[in-house]
Short mmCIF file of C-alpha atoms and ligand atoms in Angstrom, two decimals:
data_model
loop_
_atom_site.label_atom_id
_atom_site.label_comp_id
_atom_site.label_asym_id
_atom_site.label_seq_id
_atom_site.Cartn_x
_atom_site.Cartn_y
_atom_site.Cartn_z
CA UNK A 1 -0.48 -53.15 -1.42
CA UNK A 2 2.47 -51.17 -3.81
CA UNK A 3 1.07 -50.85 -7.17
CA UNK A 4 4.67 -51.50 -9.30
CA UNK A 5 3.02 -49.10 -12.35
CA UNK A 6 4.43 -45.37 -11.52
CA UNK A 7 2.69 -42.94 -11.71
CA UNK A 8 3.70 -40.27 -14.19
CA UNK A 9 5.07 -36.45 -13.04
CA UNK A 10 5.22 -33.62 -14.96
CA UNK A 11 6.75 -30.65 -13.70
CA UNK A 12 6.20 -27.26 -15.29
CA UNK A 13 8.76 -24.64 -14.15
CA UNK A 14 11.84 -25.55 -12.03
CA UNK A 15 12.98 -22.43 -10.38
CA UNK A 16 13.18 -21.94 -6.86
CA UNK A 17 10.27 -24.14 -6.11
CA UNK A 18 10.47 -26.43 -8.77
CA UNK A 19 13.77 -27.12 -8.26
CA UNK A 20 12.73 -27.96 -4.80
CA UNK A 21 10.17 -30.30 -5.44
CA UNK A 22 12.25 -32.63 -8.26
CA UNK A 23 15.14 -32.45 -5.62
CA UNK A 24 12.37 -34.00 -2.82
CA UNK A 25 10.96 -36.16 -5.24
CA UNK A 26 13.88 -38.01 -5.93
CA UNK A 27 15.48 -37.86 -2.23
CA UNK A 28 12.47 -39.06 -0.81
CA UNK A 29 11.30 -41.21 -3.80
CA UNK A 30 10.47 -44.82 -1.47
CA UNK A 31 8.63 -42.92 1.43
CA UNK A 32 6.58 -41.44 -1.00
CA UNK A 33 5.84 -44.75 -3.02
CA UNK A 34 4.57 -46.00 0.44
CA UNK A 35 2.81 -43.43 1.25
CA UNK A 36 0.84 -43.66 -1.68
CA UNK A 37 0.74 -47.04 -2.55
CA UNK A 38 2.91 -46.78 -5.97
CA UNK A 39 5.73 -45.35 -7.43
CA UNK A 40 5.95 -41.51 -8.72
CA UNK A 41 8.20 -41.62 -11.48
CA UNK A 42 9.33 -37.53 -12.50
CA UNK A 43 8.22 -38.12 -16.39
CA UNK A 44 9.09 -34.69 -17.63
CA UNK A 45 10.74 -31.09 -16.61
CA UNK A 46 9.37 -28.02 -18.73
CA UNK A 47 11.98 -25.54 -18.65
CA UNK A 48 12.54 -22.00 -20.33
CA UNK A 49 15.92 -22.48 -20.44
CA UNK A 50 17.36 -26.05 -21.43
CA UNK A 51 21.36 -24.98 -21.13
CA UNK A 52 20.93 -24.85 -17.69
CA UNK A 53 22.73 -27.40 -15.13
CA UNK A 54 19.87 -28.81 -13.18
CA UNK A 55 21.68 -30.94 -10.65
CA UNK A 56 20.13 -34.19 -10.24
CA UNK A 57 17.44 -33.59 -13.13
CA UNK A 58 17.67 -35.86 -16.08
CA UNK A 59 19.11 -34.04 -18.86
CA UNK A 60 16.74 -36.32 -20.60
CA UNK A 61 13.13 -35.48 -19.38
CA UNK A 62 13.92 -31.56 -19.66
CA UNK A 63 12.00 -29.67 -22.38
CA UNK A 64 11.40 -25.96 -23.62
CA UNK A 65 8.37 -27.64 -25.04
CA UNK A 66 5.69 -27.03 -21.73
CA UNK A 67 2.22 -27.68 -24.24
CA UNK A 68 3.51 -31.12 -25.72
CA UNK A 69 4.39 -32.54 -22.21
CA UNK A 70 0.68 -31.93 -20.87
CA UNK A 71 -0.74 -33.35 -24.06
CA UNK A 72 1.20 -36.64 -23.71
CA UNK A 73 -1.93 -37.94 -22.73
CA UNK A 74 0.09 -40.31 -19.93
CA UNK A 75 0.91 -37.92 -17.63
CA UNK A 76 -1.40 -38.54 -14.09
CA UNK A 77 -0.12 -35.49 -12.24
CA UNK A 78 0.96 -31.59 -13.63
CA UNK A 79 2.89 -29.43 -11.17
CA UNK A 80 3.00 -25.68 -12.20
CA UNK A 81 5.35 -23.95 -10.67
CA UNK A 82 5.97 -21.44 -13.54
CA UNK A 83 3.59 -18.59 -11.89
CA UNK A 84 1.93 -15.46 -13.84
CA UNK A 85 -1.22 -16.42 -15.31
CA UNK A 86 -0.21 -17.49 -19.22
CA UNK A 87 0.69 -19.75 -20.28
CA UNK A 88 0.03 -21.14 -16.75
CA UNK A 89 -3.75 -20.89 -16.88
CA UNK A 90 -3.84 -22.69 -20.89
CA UNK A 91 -1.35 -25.47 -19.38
CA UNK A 92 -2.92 -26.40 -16.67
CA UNK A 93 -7.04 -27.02 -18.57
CA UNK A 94 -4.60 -28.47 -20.99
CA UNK A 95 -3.38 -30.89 -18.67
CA UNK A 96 -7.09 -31.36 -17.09
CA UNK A 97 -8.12 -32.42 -21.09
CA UNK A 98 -5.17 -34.40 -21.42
CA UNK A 99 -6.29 -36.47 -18.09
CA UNK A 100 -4.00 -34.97 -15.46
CA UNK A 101 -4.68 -34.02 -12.27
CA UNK A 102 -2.66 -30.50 -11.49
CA UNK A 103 -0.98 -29.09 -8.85
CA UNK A 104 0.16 -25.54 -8.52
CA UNK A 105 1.59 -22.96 -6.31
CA UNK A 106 -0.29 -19.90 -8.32
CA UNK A 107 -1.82 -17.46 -6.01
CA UNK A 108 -2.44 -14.91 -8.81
CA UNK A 109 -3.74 -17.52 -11.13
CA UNK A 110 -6.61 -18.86 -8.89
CA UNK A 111 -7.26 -15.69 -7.29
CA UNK A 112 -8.28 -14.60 -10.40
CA UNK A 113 -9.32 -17.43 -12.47
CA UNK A 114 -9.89 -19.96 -10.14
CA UNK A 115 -13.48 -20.59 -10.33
CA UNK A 116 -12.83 -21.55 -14.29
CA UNK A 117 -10.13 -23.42 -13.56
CA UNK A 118 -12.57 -25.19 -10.91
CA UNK A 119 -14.72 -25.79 -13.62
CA UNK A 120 -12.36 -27.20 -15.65
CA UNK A 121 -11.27 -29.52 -13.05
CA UNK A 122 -14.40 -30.60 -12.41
CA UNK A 123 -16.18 -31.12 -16.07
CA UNK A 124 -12.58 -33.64 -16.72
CA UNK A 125 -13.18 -35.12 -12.99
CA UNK A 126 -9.94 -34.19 -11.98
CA UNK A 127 -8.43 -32.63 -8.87
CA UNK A 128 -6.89 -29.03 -8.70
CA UNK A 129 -4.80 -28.62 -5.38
CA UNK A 130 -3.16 -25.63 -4.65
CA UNK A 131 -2.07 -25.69 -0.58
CA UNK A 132 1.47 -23.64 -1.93
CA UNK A 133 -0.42 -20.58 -3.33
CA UNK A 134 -1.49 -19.78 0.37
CA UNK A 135 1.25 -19.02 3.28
CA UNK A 136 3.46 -21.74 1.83
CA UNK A 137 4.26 -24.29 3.71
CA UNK A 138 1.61 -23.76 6.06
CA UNK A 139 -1.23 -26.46 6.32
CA UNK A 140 -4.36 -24.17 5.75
CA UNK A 141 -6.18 -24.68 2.11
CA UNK A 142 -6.37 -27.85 3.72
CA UNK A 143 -7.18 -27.74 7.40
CA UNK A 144 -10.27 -24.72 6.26
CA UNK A 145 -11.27 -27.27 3.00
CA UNK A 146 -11.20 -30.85 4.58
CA UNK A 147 -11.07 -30.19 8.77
CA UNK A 148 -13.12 -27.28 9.15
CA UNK A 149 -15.90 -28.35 6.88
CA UNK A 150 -18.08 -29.34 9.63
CA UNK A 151 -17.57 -25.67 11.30
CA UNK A 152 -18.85 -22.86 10.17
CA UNK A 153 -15.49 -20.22 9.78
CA UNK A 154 -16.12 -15.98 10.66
CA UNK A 155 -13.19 -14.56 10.36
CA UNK A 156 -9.73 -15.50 8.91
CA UNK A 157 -6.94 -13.00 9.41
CA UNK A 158 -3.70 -13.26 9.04
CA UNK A 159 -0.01 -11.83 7.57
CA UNK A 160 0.74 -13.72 4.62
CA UNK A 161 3.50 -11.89 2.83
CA UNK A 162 6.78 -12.40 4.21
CA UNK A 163 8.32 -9.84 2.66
CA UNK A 164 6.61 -6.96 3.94
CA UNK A 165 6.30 -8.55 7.97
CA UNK A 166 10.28 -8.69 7.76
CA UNK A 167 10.24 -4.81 6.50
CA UNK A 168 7.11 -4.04 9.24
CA UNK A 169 9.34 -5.91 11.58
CA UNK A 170 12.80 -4.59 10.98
CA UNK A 171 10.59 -1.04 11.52
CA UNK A 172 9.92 -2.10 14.53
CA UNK A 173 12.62 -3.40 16.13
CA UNK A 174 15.37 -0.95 14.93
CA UNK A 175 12.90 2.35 14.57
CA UNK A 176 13.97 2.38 10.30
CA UNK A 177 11.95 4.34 8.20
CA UNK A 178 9.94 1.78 5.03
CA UNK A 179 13.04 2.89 2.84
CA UNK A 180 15.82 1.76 5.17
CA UNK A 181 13.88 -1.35 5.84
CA UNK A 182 13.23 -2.69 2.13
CA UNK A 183 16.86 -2.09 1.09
CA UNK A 184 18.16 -4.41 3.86
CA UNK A 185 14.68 -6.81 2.80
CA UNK A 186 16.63 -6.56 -0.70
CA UNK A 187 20.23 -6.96 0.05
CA UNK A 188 19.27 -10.18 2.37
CA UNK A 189 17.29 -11.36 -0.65
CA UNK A 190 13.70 -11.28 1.05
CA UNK A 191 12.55 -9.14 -1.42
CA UNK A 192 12.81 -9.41 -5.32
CA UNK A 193 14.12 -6.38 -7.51
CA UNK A 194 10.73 -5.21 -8.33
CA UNK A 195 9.42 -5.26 -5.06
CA UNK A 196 5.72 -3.89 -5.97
CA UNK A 197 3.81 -7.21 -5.70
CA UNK A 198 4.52 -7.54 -1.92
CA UNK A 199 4.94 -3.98 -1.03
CA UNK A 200 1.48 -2.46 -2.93
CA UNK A 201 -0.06 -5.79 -1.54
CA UNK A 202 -1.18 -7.61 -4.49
CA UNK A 203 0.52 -10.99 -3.35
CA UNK A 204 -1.43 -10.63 0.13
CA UNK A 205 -4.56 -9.71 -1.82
CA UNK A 206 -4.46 -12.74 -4.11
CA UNK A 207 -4.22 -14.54 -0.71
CA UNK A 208 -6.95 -12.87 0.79
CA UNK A 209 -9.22 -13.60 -2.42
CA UNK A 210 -8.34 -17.83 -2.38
CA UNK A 211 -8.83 -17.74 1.51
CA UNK A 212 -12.01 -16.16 1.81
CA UNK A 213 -13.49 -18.16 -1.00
CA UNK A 214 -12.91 -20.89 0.57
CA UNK A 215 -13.54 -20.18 4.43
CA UNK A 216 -17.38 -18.41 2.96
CA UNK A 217 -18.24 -21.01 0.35
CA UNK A 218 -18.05 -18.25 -2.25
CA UNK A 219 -16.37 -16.73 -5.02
CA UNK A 220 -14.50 -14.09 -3.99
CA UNK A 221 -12.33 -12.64 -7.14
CA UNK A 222 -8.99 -10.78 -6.71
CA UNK A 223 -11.11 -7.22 -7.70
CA UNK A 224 -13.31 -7.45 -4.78
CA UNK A 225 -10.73 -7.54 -2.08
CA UNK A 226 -9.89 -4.40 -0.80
CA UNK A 227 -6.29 -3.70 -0.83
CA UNK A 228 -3.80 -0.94 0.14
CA UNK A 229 -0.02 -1.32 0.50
CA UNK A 230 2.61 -0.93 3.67
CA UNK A 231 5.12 2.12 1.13
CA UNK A 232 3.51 4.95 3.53
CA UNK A 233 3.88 3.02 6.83
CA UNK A 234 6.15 5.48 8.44
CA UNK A 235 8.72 5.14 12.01
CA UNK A 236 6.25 7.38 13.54
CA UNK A 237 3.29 5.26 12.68
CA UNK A 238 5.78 2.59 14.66
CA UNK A 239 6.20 5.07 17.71
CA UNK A 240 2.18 6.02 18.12
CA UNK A 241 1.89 2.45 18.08
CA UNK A 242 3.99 1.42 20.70
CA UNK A 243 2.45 4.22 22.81
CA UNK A 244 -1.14 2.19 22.45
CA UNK A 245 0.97 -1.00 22.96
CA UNK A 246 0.20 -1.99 19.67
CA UNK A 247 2.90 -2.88 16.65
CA UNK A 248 1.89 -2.77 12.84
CA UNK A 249 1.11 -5.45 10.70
CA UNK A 250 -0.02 -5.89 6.69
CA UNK A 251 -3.12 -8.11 7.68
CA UNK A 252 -5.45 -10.03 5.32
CA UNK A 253 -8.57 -9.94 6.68
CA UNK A 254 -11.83 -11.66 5.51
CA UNK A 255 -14.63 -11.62 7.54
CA UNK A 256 -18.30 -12.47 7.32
CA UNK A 257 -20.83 -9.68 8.40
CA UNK A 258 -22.62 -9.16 12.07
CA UNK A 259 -25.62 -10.86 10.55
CA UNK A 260 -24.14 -13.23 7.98
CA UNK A 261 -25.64 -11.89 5.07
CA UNK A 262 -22.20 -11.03 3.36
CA UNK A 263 -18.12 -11.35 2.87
CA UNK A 264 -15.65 -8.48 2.87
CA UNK A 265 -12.01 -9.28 2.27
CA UNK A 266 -9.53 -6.48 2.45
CA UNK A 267 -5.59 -5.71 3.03
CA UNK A 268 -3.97 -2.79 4.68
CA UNK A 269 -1.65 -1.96 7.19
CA UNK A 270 -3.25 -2.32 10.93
CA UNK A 271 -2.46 -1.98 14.28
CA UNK A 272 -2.93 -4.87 16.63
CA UNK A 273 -2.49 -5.36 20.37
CA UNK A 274 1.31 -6.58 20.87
CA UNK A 275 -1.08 -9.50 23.36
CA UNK A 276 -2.58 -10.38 20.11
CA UNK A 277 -0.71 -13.61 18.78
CA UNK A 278 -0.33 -12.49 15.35
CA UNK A 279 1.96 -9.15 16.84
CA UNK A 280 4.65 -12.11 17.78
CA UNK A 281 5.14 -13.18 14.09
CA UNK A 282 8.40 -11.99 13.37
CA UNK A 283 11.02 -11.50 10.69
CA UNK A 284 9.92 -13.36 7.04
CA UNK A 285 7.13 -15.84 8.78
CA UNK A 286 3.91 -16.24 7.81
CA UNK A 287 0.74 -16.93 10.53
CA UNK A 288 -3.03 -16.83 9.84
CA UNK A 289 -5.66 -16.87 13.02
CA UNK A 290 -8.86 -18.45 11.96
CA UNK A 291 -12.32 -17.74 13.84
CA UNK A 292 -15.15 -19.99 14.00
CA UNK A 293 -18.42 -20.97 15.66
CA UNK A 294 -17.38 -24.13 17.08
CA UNK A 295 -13.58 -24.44 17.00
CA UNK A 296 -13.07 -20.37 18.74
CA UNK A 297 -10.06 -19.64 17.66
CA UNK A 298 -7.22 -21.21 15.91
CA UNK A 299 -3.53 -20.41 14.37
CA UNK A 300 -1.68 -21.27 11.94
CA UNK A 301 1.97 -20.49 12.03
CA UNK A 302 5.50 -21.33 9.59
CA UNK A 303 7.45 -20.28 7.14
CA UNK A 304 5.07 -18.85 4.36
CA UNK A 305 7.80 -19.12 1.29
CA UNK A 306 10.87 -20.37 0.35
CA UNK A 307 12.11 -22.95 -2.51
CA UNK A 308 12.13 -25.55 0.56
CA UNK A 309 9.01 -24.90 2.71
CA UNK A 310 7.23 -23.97 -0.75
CA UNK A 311 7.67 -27.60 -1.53
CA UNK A 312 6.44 -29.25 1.18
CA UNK A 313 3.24 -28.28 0.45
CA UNK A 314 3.16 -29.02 -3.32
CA UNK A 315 3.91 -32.80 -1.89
CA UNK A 316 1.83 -32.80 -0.06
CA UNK A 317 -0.64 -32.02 -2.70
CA UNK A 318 1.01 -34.29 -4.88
CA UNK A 319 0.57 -37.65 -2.62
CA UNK A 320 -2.94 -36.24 -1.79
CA UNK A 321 -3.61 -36.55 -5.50
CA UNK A 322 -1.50 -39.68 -6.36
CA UNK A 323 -3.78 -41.17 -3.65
CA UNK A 324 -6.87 -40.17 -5.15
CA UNK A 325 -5.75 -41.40 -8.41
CA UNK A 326 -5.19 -44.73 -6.98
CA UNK A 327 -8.43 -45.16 -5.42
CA UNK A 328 -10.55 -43.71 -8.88
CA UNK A 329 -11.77 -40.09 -6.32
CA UNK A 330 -11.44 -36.67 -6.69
CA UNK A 331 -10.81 -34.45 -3.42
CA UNK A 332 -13.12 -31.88 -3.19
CA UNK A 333 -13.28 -29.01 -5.48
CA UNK A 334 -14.64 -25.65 -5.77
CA UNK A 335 -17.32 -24.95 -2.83
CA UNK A 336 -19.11 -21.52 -3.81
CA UNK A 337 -22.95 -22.92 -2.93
CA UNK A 338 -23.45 -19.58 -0.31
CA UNK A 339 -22.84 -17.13 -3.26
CA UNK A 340 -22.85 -14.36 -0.03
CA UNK A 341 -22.50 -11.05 -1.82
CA UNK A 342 -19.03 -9.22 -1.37
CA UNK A 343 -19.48 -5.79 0.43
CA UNK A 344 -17.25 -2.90 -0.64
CA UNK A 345 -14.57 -1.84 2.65
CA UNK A 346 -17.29 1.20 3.45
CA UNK A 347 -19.51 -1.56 4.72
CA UNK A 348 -16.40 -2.60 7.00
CA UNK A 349 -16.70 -1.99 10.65
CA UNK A 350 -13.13 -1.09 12.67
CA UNK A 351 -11.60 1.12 14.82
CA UNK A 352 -9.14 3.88 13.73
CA UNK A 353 -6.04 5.32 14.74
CA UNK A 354 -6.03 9.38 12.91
CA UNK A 355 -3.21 11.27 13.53
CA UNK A 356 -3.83 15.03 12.70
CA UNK A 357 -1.71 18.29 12.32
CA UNK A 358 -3.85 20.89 14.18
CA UNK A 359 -3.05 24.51 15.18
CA UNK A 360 -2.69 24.51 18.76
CA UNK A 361 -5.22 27.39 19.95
CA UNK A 362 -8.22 27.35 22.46
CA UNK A 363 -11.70 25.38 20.55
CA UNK A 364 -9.73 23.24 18.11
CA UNK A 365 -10.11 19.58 20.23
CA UNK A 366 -14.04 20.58 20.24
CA UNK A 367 -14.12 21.48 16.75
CA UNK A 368 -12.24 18.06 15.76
CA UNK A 369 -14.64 16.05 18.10
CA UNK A 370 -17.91 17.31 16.63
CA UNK A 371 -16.84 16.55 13.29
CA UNK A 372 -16.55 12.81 14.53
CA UNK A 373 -19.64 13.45 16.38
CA UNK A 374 -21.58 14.40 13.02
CA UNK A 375 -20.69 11.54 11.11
CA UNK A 376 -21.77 9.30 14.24
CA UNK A 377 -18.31 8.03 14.86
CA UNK A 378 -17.76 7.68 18.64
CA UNK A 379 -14.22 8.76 20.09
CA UNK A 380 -12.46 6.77 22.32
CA UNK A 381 -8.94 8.11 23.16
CA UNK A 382 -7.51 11.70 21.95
CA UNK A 383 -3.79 12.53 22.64
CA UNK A 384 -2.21 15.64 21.90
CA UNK A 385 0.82 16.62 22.20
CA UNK A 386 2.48 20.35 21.22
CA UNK A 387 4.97 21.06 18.96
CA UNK A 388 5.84 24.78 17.39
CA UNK A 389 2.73 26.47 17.97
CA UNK A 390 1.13 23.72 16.48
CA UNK A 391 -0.51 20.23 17.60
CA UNK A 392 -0.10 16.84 17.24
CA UNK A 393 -3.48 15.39 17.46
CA UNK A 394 -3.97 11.36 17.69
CA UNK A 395 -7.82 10.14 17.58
CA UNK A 396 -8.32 6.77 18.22
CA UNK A 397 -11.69 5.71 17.48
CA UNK A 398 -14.85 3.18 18.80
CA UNK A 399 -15.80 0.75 16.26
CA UNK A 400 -17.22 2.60 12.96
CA UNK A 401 -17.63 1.79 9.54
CA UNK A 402 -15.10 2.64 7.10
CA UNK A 403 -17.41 4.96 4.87
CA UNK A 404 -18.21 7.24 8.16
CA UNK A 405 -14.29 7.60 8.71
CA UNK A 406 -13.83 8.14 5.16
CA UNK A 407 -16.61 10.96 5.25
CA UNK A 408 -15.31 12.37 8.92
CA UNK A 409 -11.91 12.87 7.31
CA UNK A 410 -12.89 14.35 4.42
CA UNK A 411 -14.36 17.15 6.77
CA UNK A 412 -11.65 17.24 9.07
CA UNK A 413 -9.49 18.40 5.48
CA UNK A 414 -11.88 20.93 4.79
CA UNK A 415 -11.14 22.48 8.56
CA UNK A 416 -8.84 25.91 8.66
CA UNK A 417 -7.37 24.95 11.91
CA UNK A 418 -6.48 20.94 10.70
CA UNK A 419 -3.42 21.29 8.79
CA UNK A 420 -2.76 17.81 7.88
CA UNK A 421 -4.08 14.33 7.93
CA UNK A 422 -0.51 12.31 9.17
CA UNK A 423 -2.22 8.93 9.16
CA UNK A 424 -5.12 7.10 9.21
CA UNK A 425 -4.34 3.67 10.13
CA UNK A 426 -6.83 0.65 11.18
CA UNK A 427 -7.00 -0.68 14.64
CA UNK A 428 -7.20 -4.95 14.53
CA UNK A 429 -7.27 -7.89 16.96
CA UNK A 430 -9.26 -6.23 20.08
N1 LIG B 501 9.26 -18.82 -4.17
C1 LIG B 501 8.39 -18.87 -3.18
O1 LIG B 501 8.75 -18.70 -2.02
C2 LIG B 501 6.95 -19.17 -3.45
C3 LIG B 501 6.08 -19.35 -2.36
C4 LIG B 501 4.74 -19.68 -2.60
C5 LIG B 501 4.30 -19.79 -3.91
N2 LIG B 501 5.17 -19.58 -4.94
C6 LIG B 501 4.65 -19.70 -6.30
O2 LIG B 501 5.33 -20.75 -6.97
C7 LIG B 501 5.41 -20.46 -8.35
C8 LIG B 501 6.86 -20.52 -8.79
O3 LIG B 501 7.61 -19.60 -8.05
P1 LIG B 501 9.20 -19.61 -8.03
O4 LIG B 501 9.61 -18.79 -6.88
O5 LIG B 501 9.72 -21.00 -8.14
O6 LIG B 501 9.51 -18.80 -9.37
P2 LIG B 501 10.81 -18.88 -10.29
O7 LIG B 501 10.79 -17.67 -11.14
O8 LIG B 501 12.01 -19.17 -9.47
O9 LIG B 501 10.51 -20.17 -11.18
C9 LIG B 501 9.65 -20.20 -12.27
C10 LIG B 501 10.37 -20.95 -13.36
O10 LIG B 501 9.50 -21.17 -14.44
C11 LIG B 501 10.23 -21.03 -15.63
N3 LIG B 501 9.31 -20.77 -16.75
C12 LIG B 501 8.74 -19.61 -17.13
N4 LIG B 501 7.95 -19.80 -18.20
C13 LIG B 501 8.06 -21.10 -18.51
C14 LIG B 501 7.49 -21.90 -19.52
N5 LIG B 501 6.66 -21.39 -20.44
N6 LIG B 501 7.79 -23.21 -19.55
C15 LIG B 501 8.61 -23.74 -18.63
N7 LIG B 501 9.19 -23.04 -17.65
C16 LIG B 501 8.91 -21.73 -17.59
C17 LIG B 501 11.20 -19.89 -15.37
O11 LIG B 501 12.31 -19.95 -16.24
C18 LIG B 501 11.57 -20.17 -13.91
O12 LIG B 501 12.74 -20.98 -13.81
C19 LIG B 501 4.75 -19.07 -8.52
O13 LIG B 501 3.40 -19.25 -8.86
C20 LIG B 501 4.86 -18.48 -7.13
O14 LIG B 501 3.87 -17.51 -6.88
C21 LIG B 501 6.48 -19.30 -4.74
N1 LIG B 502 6.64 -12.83 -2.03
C1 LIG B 502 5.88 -13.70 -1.18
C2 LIG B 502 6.24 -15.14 -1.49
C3 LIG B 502 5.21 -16.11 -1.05
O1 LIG B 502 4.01 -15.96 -1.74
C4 LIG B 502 6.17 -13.35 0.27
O2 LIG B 502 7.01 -12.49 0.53
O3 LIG B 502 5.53 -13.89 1.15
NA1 LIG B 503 -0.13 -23.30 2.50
#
């Protein structure tokens, strides 16, 4: 039965995604009172700047004044869509003290305060959803909260930065060089100004933090993923690759260990197998593979931003909400009851891809392969290839952990006939 009593909106922010979501609200304003069960009136936009046309907004429900809209006190639903963490974090335990449920697209903000804003949630008996801050419009806070509660989930890996897989891909394709690839990222407008956030890999680590929180039951804060960016990814990383029949990818990867005992999370640049699904995600799209005990293996696939996509999955937070509103619940909140410690990357177990400049004279492949020998890493391919009285060496290596590759490269430095390290890049998806 339609309850005729709205309930109330407030949006927070009304940029590219909040612009989105009043534009939805209001187009799709009766299938979303019957999917609920009641109205959802848009009771307030806080803006930063008022002068602004906002076509199809109210001129009357905008405000510069963000704190005095959550403090209304009959407000049943905040979206934040402003991003950064202040004022966003004070708004939204605001809003939960105030009575609201919130919504929000902030990967940085939970990734590094979510377990307080958890808290928060919970002590007011409110929900916190957040499906936006991960791959967008992909279903997967969801599907790993809600459908794979029953299962118990090993490994999540996945590209969730469009930015950088339309650079990695553009590498690909057309054999660019990072440089060439990020200006045409910029002039198509996939990447922002200041491109640092997606390039360095902070946006896939915040990611990487939320998603391995939830897959492990566990906290799992922003500083103890792991995280290097895609800048040094160069055309001849591209070319080696293609000789293993691999491509590159800027993976999130959070896995739990061989005997279950702990979490690592981690981003980098990787190669994977072009038969691995994740190699066919192409141009700005996001996709995240998810491994567990009883399902195998699963994928996720879509578009991982946009104003658009972006919004589909703050809706569908916001019904999810309005819902539980209606019926007096809460969805579920915070789940961190394994408390599994988080390893450092040396305890992470891969195979690598080291590219070497060697002198090219009689003993120097022995010398190289005892120095992976000594630090118990086990070779499995060695190219080389000559080029002015020198060597091109590529090493690709058996499964080892990442402190015994860090220590076998440190020797192979200190060798008179290695001349360079070219690249040191991780091996994925076999
Ligand atoms: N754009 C995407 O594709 C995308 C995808 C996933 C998640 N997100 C997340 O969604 C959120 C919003 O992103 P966006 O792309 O819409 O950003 P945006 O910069 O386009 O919009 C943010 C808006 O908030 C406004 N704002 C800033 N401070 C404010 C304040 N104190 N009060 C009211 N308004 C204020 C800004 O003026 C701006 O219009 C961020 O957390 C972002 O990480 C965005
Ligand atoms: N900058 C992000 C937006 C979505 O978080 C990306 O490129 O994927
Ligand atoms: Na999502």
């Amino acid at each position: 039965m339609m309850r005729t009593r709205p309930l109330k909106v407030a949006l927070l922010g009304c940029g590219v995604v909040g612009s989105e979501v009043a534009r939805i609200m209001t187009t799709h304003a009766d299938d979303l009172a019957q999917r609920i069960g009641a109205p959802v009136e848009l009771a307030g936009v806080a803006v930063r700047r008022p002068s602004k046309v906002r076509e199809g907004i109210d001129p009357g429900l905008v405000t510069t004044d963000a704190t005095a809209l959550v403090k209304r006190g009959d407000i049943d639903v905040v979206v934040e869509v402003i991003g950064g963490i202040e004022p966003a974090r004070t708004l939204i335990t605001t809003a939960f003290e105030h009575g609201a449920s919130v919504v929000s697209a902030n990967k940085a903000l939970l990734a590094q305060d979510g377990a307080a804003l958890h808290a928060a949630a919970e002590e007011h008996d409110k929900d916190l959803y957040y499906e936006a801050a991960v791959a967008g419009a992909i279903p997967l806070i969801r599907p790993l909260r809600e459908s794979l509660a029953g299962d118990k989930i090993n490994r999540v890996m996945g590209i969730v930065n469009g930015t950088t897989n339309f650079i990695l891909d553009k590498m690909d394709s057309t054999g660019a060089g990072y440089q060439e690839a990020l200006d045409e990222a910029t002039a198509l407008g996939y990447a922002e100004a200041d491109p640092t956030a997606d390039v360095e890999g902070f946006d896939a680590a915040a990611k990487a933090a939320i998603l391995a929180g939830i897959a492990f039951h566990t906290r799992v804060r922003l500083d103890d993923v792991y995280r290097e960016g895609m800048t040094e990814v160069t055309a001849a990383d591209f070319r080696s690759a293609k000789e293993m029949g691999c491509t590159i990818k800027l993976l999130a990867i959070c896995e739990r260990s061989k005997d279950g005992a702990s979490v690592t999370a981690r981003v980098h640049p990787a190669m994977i197998p072009l038969t691995h699904p994740l190699a066919s995600v192409r141009g700005a799209y996001n996709a995240v593979f998810v491994e567990s005990d009883a399902a195998g293996q699963l994928m996720f696939y879509g578009p991982g931003a946009g104003g658009s996509p972006t919004a589909s999955a703050v809706l569908g937070d916001l019904v999810a909400v309005c819902r539980n509103r209606l019926s007096g619940a809460t969805g579920p909140g915070e789940s961190a009851y394994a408390a599994l410690p988080v390893s450092p990357m040396g305890e992470v177990v891969t195979r690598y891809h080291i590219s070497l400049d060697v002198a090219d004279k009689p003993g120097v492949l022995a010398q190289v392969a005892t120095v992976f020998a000594e630090h118990g890493v086990s070779i499995d391919t060695v190219r080389q290839q000559g080029k002015d009285g020198e060597a091109s060496l590529v090493v690709v290596t058996h499964r080892a952990s990442d402190a015994s590759l860090t220590g076998t490269v440190e020797a192979l430095r200190k060798l008179d006939t290695v001349r360079g390290v070219a690249s040191i890049m991780r091996v994925e998806g076999e």
